């Protein structure tokens, strides 16, 4: 089971999974999250990238190294907020901050719990969904003694529930 939570403060603007019981694949979009903090972090990255690109012969080695550290720090902040390496590179290339982030499913499975709806605000760590991989399960089974001859370790079992 995986708990999907927000890595940055914001507001849920769109839920791609509207109810419990939906099958999702790894990487499927779950939520589009608006975050002013995310915009600020991206602007910091863009400005740090511009300083590094402008920094040339007129700057001292200390200032160039400081600019490089600022750029890497801005990249790391966005990665810690859940952006992929590709998304960070896209922001650097386009030099346009995005005000939304997509939260994707970390694994394939079934959504077994949905905690929030569109329009609700989240903080870092706020639980949004629980996704469970139900491809393999343990079952506690009570069997009659007369049925034990039909049960063996490793057999496949088919269950039906209400």
mmCIF file of C-alpha atoms in Angstrom:
data_model
loop_
_atom_site.group_PDB
_atom_site.id
_atom_site.type_symbol
_atom_site.label_atom_id
_atom_site.label_comp_id
_atom_site.label_asym_id
_atom_site.label_seq_id
_atom_site.Cartn_x
_atom_site.Cartn_y
_atom_site.Cartn_z
ATOM 1 C CA UNK A 1 0.000 0.000 0.000
ATOM 2 C CA UNK A 2 1.176 3.504 -0.792
ATOM 3 C CA UNK A 3 -0.036 6.718 0.743
ATOM 4 C CA UNK A 4 -0.114 9.561 -1.752
ATOM 5 C CA UNK A 5 0.342 12.951 -0.165
ATOM 6 C CA UNK A 6 1.243 16.476 -1.172
ATOM 7 C CA UNK A 7 4.910 17.464 -1.068
ATOM 8 C CA UNK A 8 4.083 21.172 -1.196
ATOM 9 C CA UNK A 9 1.346 23.463 0.122
ATOM 10 C CA UNK A 10 -1.457 24.224 -2.301
ATOM 11 C CA UNK A 11 -5.000 23.631 -3.513
ATOM 12 C CA UNK A 12 -6.372 20.627 -5.373
ATOM 13 C CA UNK A 13 -7.708 22.016 -8.640
ATOM 14 C CA UNK A 14 -8.432 18.718 -10.379
ATOM 15 C CA UNK A 15 -8.756 15.112 -9.312
ATOM 16 C CA UNK A 16 -8.212 12.548 -12.046
ATOM 17 C CA UNK A 17 -9.390 9.717 -9.784
ATOM 18 C CA UNK A 18 -12.850 10.565 -8.504
ATOM 19 C CA UNK A 19 -13.795 7.514 -6.490
ATOM 20 C CA UNK A 20 -12.484 4.483 -4.642
ATOM 21 C CA UNK A 21 -12.032 1.281 -6.618
ATOM 22 C CA UNK A 22 -10.385 2.720 -9.726
ATOM 23 C CA UNK A 23 -7.434 0.763 -11.174
ATOM 24 C CA UNK A 24 -4.359 2.978 -11.716
ATOM 25 C CA UNK A 25 -1.001 2.287 -13.309
ATOM 26 C CA UNK A 26 2.352 3.561 -12.110
ATOM 27 C CA UNK A 27 2.731 7.159 -13.305
ATOM 28 C CA UNK A 28 -0.995 7.811 -13.874
ATOM 29 C CA UNK A 29 -2.114 11.337 -12.985
ATOM 30 C CA UNK A 30 -4.018 11.490 -9.696
ATOM 31 C CA UNK A 31 -4.218 15.201 -8.844
ATOM 32 C CA UNK A 32 -3.426 18.598 -10.350
ATOM 33 C CA UNK A 33 -2.262 20.830 -7.503
ATOM 34 C CA UNK A 34 -2.034 24.641 -7.617
ATOM 35 C CA UNK A 35 0.787 25.979 -5.470
ATOM 36 C CA UNK A 36 2.054 29.565 -5.092
ATOM 37 C CA UNK A 37 5.144 28.119 -3.356
ATOM 38 C CA UNK A 38 5.816 26.091 -6.485
ATOM 39 C CA UNK A 39 5.703 29.224 -8.653
ATOM 40 C CA UNK A 40 8.157 30.964 -6.330
ATOM 41 C CA UNK A 41 10.503 27.970 -6.383
ATOM 42 C CA UNK A 42 10.452 27.856 -10.177
ATOM 43 C CA UNK A 43 11.145 31.583 -10.422
ATOM 44 C CA UNK A 44 14.138 31.070 -8.134
ATOM 45 C CA UNK A 45 15.372 28.317 -10.477
ATOM 46 C CA UNK A 46 14.914 30.468 -13.586
ATOM 47 C CA UNK A 47 16.707 33.421 -12.017
ATOM 48 C CA UNK A 48 19.570 31.221 -10.771
ATOM 49 C CA UNK A 49 19.923 29.731 -14.279
ATOM 50 C CA UNK A 50 20.030 33.230 -15.807
ATOM 51 C CA UNK A 51 22.747 34.300 -13.345
ATOM 52 C CA UNK A 52 24.838 31.245 -14.237
ATOM 53 C CA UNK A 53 24.321 31.852 -17.970
ATOM 54 C CA UNK A 54 25.239 35.567 -17.631
ATOM 55 C CA UNK A 55 28.151 34.894 -15.314
ATOM 56 C CA UNK A 56 31.259 34.955 -17.339
ATOM 57 C CA UNK A 57 34.608 36.615 -17.208
ATOM 58 C CA UNK A 58 33.354 39.646 -15.291
ATOM 59 C CA UNK A 59 32.605 37.638 -12.148
ATOM 60 C CA UNK A 60 35.042 36.275 -9.674
ATOM 61 C CA UNK A 61 35.424 32.538 -9.212
ATOM 62 C CA UNK A 62 33.753 32.856 -5.804
ATOM 63 C CA UNK A 63 30.649 34.497 -7.329
ATOM 64 C CA UNK A 64 30.468 31.931 -10.162
ATOM 65 C CA UNK A 65 30.644 29.083 -7.616
ATOM 66 C CA UNK A 66 27.996 30.806 -5.503
ATOM 67 C CA UNK A 67 25.706 31.068 -8.549
ATOM 68 C CA UNK A 68 26.250 27.367 -9.360
ATOM 69 C CA UNK A 69 25.397 26.402 -5.774
ATOM 70 C CA UNK A 70 22.242 28.555 -5.928
ATOM 71 C CA UNK A 71 21.200 26.858 -9.171
ATOM 72 C CA UNK A 72 21.699 23.367 -7.754
ATOM 73 C CA UNK A 73 19.867 24.373 -4.571
ATOM 74 C CA UNK A 74 16.878 25.632 -6.592
ATOM 75 C CA UNK A 75 16.835 22.381 -8.595
ATOM 76 C CA UNK A 76 16.956 20.286 -5.431
ATOM 77 C CA UNK A 77 14.108 22.262 -3.832
ATOM 78 C CA UNK A 78 11.850 21.463 -6.795
ATOM 79 C CA UNK A 79 12.873 17.791 -6.789
ATOM 80 C CA UNK A 80 12.046 17.605 -3.075
ATOM 81 C CA UNK A 81 8.621 19.050 -3.903
ATOM 82 C CA UNK A 82 7.949 16.124 -6.208
ATOM 83 C CA UNK A 83 9.004 17.411 -9.626
ATOM 84 C CA UNK A 84 10.876 14.941 -11.797
ATOM 85 C CA UNK A 85 14.287 15.659 -13.273
ATOM 86 C CA UNK A 86 12.612 16.067 -16.674
ATOM 87 C CA UNK A 87 10.150 18.638 -15.295
ATOM 88 C CA UNK A 88 13.004 20.645 -13.748
ATOM 89 C CA UNK A 89 14.912 20.637 -17.057
ATOM 90 C CA UNK A 90 11.744 21.700 -18.891
ATOM 91 C CA UNK A 91 11.356 24.701 -16.564
ATOM 92 C CA UNK A 92 14.995 25.687 -17.127
ATOM 93 C CA UNK A 93 14.589 25.400 -20.895
ATOM 94 C CA UNK A 94 11.234 27.171 -21.232
ATOM 95 C CA UNK A 95 11.972 29.772 -18.524
ATOM 96 C CA UNK A 96 8.241 29.816 -17.761
ATOM 97 C CA UNK A 97 7.032 28.803 -14.314
ATOM 98 C CA UNK A 98 4.053 26.450 -14.078
ATOM 99 C CA UNK A 99 1.539 27.132 -11.332
ATOM 100 C CA UNK A 100 0.321 23.513 -11.165
ATOM 101 C CA UNK A 101 2.031 20.236 -10.398
ATOM 102 C CA UNK A 102 0.747 16.780 -11.276
ATOM 103 C CA UNK A 103 0.862 14.185 -8.526
ATOM 104 C CA UNK A 104 1.262 10.763 -10.124
ATOM 105 C CA UNK A 105 0.683 7.270 -8.788
ATOM 106 C CA UNK A 106 3.899 5.726 -7.418
ATOM 107 C CA UNK A 107 2.670 2.194 -8.174
ATOM 108 C CA UNK A 108 0.034 0.241 -10.041
ATOM 109 C CA UNK A 109 -2.971 -0.846 -8.017
ATOM 110 C CA UNK A 110 -6.449 0.026 -6.826
ATOM 111 C CA UNK A 111 -7.371 3.292 -5.117
ATOM 112 C CA UNK A 112 -8.739 2.087 -1.764
ATOM 113 C CA UNK A 113 -9.065 5.470 -0.017
ATOM 114 C CA UNK A 114 -9.714 9.028 -1.223
ATOM 115 C CA UNK A 115 -9.374 11.668 1.472
ATOM 116 C CA UNK A 116 -9.871 14.992 -0.359
ATOM 117 C CA UNK A 117 -11.881 16.559 -3.175
ATOM 118 C CA UNK A 118 -11.336 19.317 -5.719
ATOM 119 C CA UNK A 119 -11.021 22.763 -4.183
ATOM 120 C CA UNK A 120 -9.632 21.580 -0.858
ATOM 121 C CA UNK A 121 -6.348 22.956 0.452
ATOM 122 C CA UNK A 122 -3.406 20.777 1.394
ATOM 123 C CA UNK A 123 -0.221 21.249 3.338
ATOM 124 C CA UNK A 124 3.004 19.326 2.991
ATOM 125 C CA UNK A 125 2.261 15.745 3.998
ATOM 126 C CA UNK A 126 -1.536 15.969 3.703
ATOM 127 C CA UNK A 127 -2.887 12.520 2.777
ATOM 128 C CA UNK A 128 -4.844 12.491 -0.503
ATOM 129 C CA UNK A 129 -5.121 8.850 -1.678
ATOM 130 C CA UNK A 130 -4.140 5.319 -0.709
ATOM 131 C CA UNK A 131 -3.228 2.956 -3.553
ATOM 132 C CA UNK A 132 -2.941 -0.780 -2.878
ATOM 133 C CA UNK A 133 -1.409 -3.443 -5.088
ATOM 134 C CA UNK A 134 -4.001 -6.200 -4.825
ATOM 135 C CA UNK A 135 -2.368 -8.566 -7.321
ATOM 136 C CA UNK A 136 -1.240 -10.844 -4.494
ATOM 137 C CA UNK A 137 -3.075 -11.201 -1.194
ATOM 138 C CA UNK A 138 -2.986 -13.247 1.976
ATOM 139 C CA UNK A 139 -6.305 -14.735 2.983
ATOM 140 C CA UNK A 140 -7.232 -16.187 6.329
ATOM 141 C CA UNK A 141 -9.362 -19.212 5.568
ATOM 142 C CA UNK A 142 -11.362 -21.407 7.890
ATOM 143 C CA UNK A 143 -11.956 -24.799 6.295
ATOM 144 C CA UNK A 144 -13.905 -27.816 7.404
ATOM 145 C CA UNK A 145 -11.847 -30.869 8.259
ATOM 146 C CA UNK A 146 -13.521 -32.809 5.458
ATOM 147 C CA UNK A 147 -12.219 -30.227 2.929
ATOM 148 C CA UNK A 148 -8.569 -30.394 4.009
ATOM 149 C CA UNK A 149 -7.758 -33.085 1.463
ATOM 150 C CA UNK A 150 -8.444 -30.540 -1.309
ATOM 151 C CA UNK A 151 -6.208 -27.825 0.152
ATOM 152 C CA UNK A 152 -2.445 -27.805 -0.480
ATOM 153 C CA UNK A 153 0.277 -25.204 -0.021
ATOM 154 C CA UNK A 154 0.828 -23.152 -3.176
ATOM 155 C CA UNK A 155 -2.519 -23.858 -4.824
ATOM 156 C CA UNK A 156 -4.278 -21.026 -6.579
ATOM 157 C CA UNK A 157 -7.510 -19.935 -4.986
ATOM 158 C CA UNK A 158 -10.427 -18.069 -6.492
ATOM 159 C CA UNK A 159 -12.567 -16.070 -4.084
ATOM 160 C CA UNK A 160 -15.856 -14.297 -4.583
ATOM 161 C CA UNK A 161 -17.086 -11.696 -2.124
ATOM 162 C CA UNK A 162 -20.213 -9.649 -1.799
#
